[in-house]
């Protein structure tokens, strides 16, 4: 009789632990991941690569991925 009572108590303990674990897992899934504010992407006028606006170099409304591309593109546009 004692073995049956210990077995039932053991099963109840396992059930109780699994139920608590499942609640924690389920409540974690219901939370939406934090929304990160993205940054606008711009295209380099020289090579066409896309980069975040804050990392670009801007001249006369054009965006460039580096100062070198800015110089090259501006050099091409100047009349000779």
JSON list of C-alpha atoms in Angstrom, two decimals:
[
{"chain": "A", "resi": 1, "resn": "UNK", "atom": "CA", "xyz": [0.00, 0.00, 0.00]},
{"chain": "A", "resi": 2, "resn": "UNK", "atom": "CA", "xyz": [2.86, 2.39, 0.82]},
{"chain": "A", "resi": 3, "resn": "UNK", "atom": "CA", "xyz": [4.40, 1.74, -2.61]},
{"chain": "A", "resi": 4, "resn": "UNK", "atom": "CA", "xyz": [1.18, 2.72, -4.36]},
{"chain": "A", "resi": 5, "resn": "UNK", "atom": "CA", "xyz": [0.90, 5.96, -2.35]},
{"chain": "A", "resi": 6, "resn": "UNK", "atom": "CA", "xyz": [4.55, 6.85, -3.13]},
{"chain": "A", "resi": 7, "resn": "UNK", "atom": "CA", "xyz": [3.97, 6.08, -6.80]},
{"chain": "A", "resi": 8, "resn": "UNK", "atom": "CA", "xyz": [0.87, 8.30, -6.93]},
{"chain": "A", "resi": 9, "resn": "UNK", "atom": "CA", "xyz": [2.70, 11.12, -5.10]},
{"chain": "A", "resi": 10, "resn": "UNK", "atom": "CA", "xyz": [5.64, 10.79, -7.51]},
{"chain": "A", "resi": 11, "resn": "UNK", "atom": "CA", "xyz": [3.34, 10.99, -10.53]},
{"chain": "A", "resi": 12, "resn": "UNK", "atom": "CA", "xyz": [1.58, 14.04, -9.05]},
{"chain": "A", "resi": 13, "resn": "UNK", "atom": "CA", "xyz": [4.94, 15.71, -8.46]},
{"chain": "A", "resi": 14, "resn": "UNK", "atom": "CA", "xyz": [6.05, 15.06, -12.06]},
{"chain": "A", "resi": 15, "resn": "UNK", "atom": "CA", "xyz": [2.69, 16.34, -13.35]},
{"chain": "A", "resi": 16, "resn": "UNK", "atom": "CA", "xyz": [2.96, 19.48, -11.22]},
{"chain": "A", "resi": 17, "resn": "UNK", "atom": "CA", "xyz": [6.52, 20.20, -12.41]},
{"chain": "A", "resi": 18, "resn": "UNK", "atom": "CA", "xyz": [5.66, 19.67, -16.08]},
{"chain": "A", "resi": 19, "resn": "UNK", "atom": "CA", "xyz": [2.58, 21.85, -15.81]},
{"chain": "A", "resi": 20, "resn": "UNK", "atom": "CA", "xyz": [4.62, 24.72, -14.32]},
{"chain": "A", "resi": 21, "resn": "UNK", "atom": "CA", "xyz": [7.27, 24.34, -17.02]},
{"chain": "A", "resi": 22, "resn": "UNK", "atom": "CA", "xyz": [4.64, 24.36, -19.75]},
{"chain": "A", "resi": 23, "resn": "UNK", "atom": "CA", "xyz": [3.07, 27.55, -18.35]},
{"chain": "A", "resi": 24, "resn": "UNK", "atom": "CA", "xyz": [6.44, 29.30, -18.40]},
{"chain": "A", "resi": 25, "resn": "UNK", "atom": "CA", "xyz": [7.12, 28.20, -21.96]},
{"chain": "A", "resi": 26, "resn": "UNK", "atom": "CA", "xyz": [3.65, 29.17, -23.17]},
{"chain": "A", "resi": 27, "resn": "UNK", "atom": "CA", "xyz": [3.77, 32.59, -21.53]},
{"chain": "A", "resi": 28, "resn": "UNK", "atom": "CA", "xyz": [7.17, 33.27, -23.12]},
{"chain": "A", "resi": 29, "resn": "UNK", "atom": "CA", "xyz": [5.84, 32.51, -26.60]},
{"chain": "A", "resi": 30, "resn": "UNK", "atom": "CA", "xyz": [2.89, 34.88, -26.29]},
{"chain": "A", "resi": 31, "resn": "UNK", "atom": "CA", "xyz": [5.16, 37.88, -25.87]},
{"chain": "A", "resi": 32, "resn": "UNK", "atom": "CA", "xyz": [5.98, 39.51, -29.16]},
{"chain": "A", "resi": 33, "resn": "UNK", "atom": "CA", "xyz": [9.65, 40.17, -29.82]},
{"chain": "A", "resi": 34, "resn": "UNK", "atom": "CA", "xyz": [10.73, 43.75, -29.25]},
{"chain": "A", "resi": 35, "resn": "UNK", "atom": "CA", "xyz": [10.25, 45.89, -32.32]},
{"chain": "A", "resi": 36, "resn": "UNK", "atom": "CA", "xyz": [13.44, 47.61, -33.29]},
{"chain": "A", "resi": 37, "resn": "UNK", "atom": "CA", "xyz": [13.08, 50.84, -35.17]},
{"chain": "A", "resi": 38, "resn": "UNK", "atom": "CA", "xyz": [14.85, 50.35, -38.45]},
{"chain": "A", "resi": 39, "resn": "UNK", "atom": "CA", "xyz": [16.82, 52.96, -40.27]},
{"chain": "A", "resi": 40, "resn": "UNK", "atom": "CA", "xyz": [16.15, 54.08, -43.81]},
{"chain": "A", "resi": 41, "resn": "UNK", "atom": "CA", "xyz": [18.47, 52.59, -46.39]},
{"chain": "A", "resi": 42, "resn": "UNK", "atom": "CA", "xyz": [19.96, 54.66, -49.20]},
{"chain": "A", "resi": 43, "resn": "UNK", "atom": "CA", "xyz": [21.74, 53.71, -52.41]},
{"chain": "A", "resi": 44, "resn": "UNK", "atom": "CA", "xyz": [25.25, 54.86, -53.28]},
{"chain": "A", "resi": 45, "resn": "UNK", "atom": "CA", "xyz": [25.09, 57.03, -56.43]},
{"chain": "A", "resi": 46, "resn": "UNK", "atom": "CA", "xyz": [28.44, 55.63, -57.59]},
{"chain": "A", "resi": 47, "resn": "UNK", "atom": "CA", "xyz": [28.39, 51.86, -57.01]},
{"chain": "A", "resi": 48, "resn": "UNK", "atom": "CA", "xyz": [24.74, 51.17, -56.11]},
{"chain": "A", "resi": 49, "resn": "UNK", "atom": "CA", "xyz": [25.37, 49.48, -52.77]},
{"chain": "A", "resi": 50, "resn": "UNK", "atom": "CA", "xyz": [22.65, 49.98, -50.13]},
{"chain": "A", "resi": 51, "resn": "UNK", "atom": "CA", "xyz": [23.66, 51.27, -46.70]},
{"chain": "A", "resi": 52, "resn": "UNK", "atom": "CA", "xyz": [22.03, 52.90, -43.66]},
{"chain": "A", "resi": 53, "resn": "UNK", "atom": "CA", "xyz": [21.46, 56.61, -44.13]},
{"chain": "A", "resi": 54, "resn": "UNK", "atom": "CA", "xyz": [23.56, 57.48, -41.07]},
{"chain": "A", "resi": 55, "resn": "UNK", "atom": "CA", "xyz": [26.61, 55.72, -42.55]},
{"chain": "A", "resi": 56, "resn": "UNK", "atom": "CA", "xyz": [26.40, 57.44, -45.92]},
{"chain": "A", "resi": 57, "resn": "UNK", "atom": "CA", "xyz": [28.10, 60.58, -47.17]},
{"chain": "A", "resi": 58, "resn": "UNK", "atom": "CA", "xyz": [25.64, 63.13, -48.59]},
{"chain": "A", "resi": 59, "resn": "UNK", "atom": "CA", "xyz": [26.28, 65.75, -51.26]},
{"chain": "A", "resi": 60, "resn": "UNK", "atom": "CA", "xyz": [23.61, 67.66, -53.18]},
{"chain": "A", "resi": 61, "resn": "UNK", "atom": "CA", "xyz": [20.94, 65.09, -52.36]},
{"chain": "A", "resi": 62, "resn": "UNK", "atom": "CA", "xyz": [23.07, 62.12, -53.45]},
{"chain": "A", "resi": 63, "resn": "UNK", "atom": "CA", "xyz": [24.28, 59.47, -51.04]},
{"chain": "A", "resi": 64, "resn": "UNK", "atom": "CA", "xyz": [27.64, 57.73, -51.25]},
{"chain": "A", "resi": 65, "resn": "UNK", "atom": "CA", "xyz": [29.08, 54.78, -49.36]},
{"chain": "A", "resi": 66, "resn": "UNK", "atom": "CA", "xyz": [32.49, 56.43, -48.95]},
{"chain": "A", "resi": 67, "resn": "UNK", "atom": "CA", "xyz": [34.21, 59.78, -49.47]},
{"chain": "A", "resi": 68, "resn": "UNK", "atom": "CA", "xyz": [36.18, 58.16, -52.32]},
{"chain": "A", "resi": 69, "resn": "UNK", "atom": "CA", "xyz": [33.00, 57.35, -54.24]},
{"chain": "A", "resi": 70, "resn": "UNK", "atom": "CA", "xyz": [31.78, 60.86, -53.55]},
{"chain": "A", "resi": 71, "resn": "UNK", "atom": "CA", "xyz": [34.95, 62.34, -55.12]},
{"chain": "A", "resi": 72, "resn": "UNK", "atom": "CA", "xyz": [34.83, 59.98, -58.11]},
{"chain": "A", "resi": 73, "resn": "UNK", "atom": "CA", "xyz": [31.16, 60.65, -58.81]},
{"chain": "A", "resi": 74, "resn": "UNK", "atom": "CA", "xyz": [31.54, 64.40, -58.41]},
{"chain": "A", "resi": 75, "resn": "UNK", "atom": "CA", "xyz": [34.57, 64.32, -60.73]},
{"chain": "A", "resi": 76, "resn": "UNK", "atom": "CA", "xyz": [32.59, 62.52, -63.42]},
{"chain": "A", "resi": 77, "resn": "UNK", "atom": "CA", "xyz": [29.76, 65.06, -63.24]},
{"chain": "A", "resi": 78, "resn": "UNK", "atom": "CA", "xyz": [31.96, 68.16, -63.61]},
{"chain": "A", "resi": 79, "resn": "UNK", "atom": "CA", "xyz": [32.14, 69.55, -67.14]},
{"chain": "A", "resi": 80, "resn": "UNK", "atom": "CA", "xyz": [35.69, 69.63, -68.53]}
]
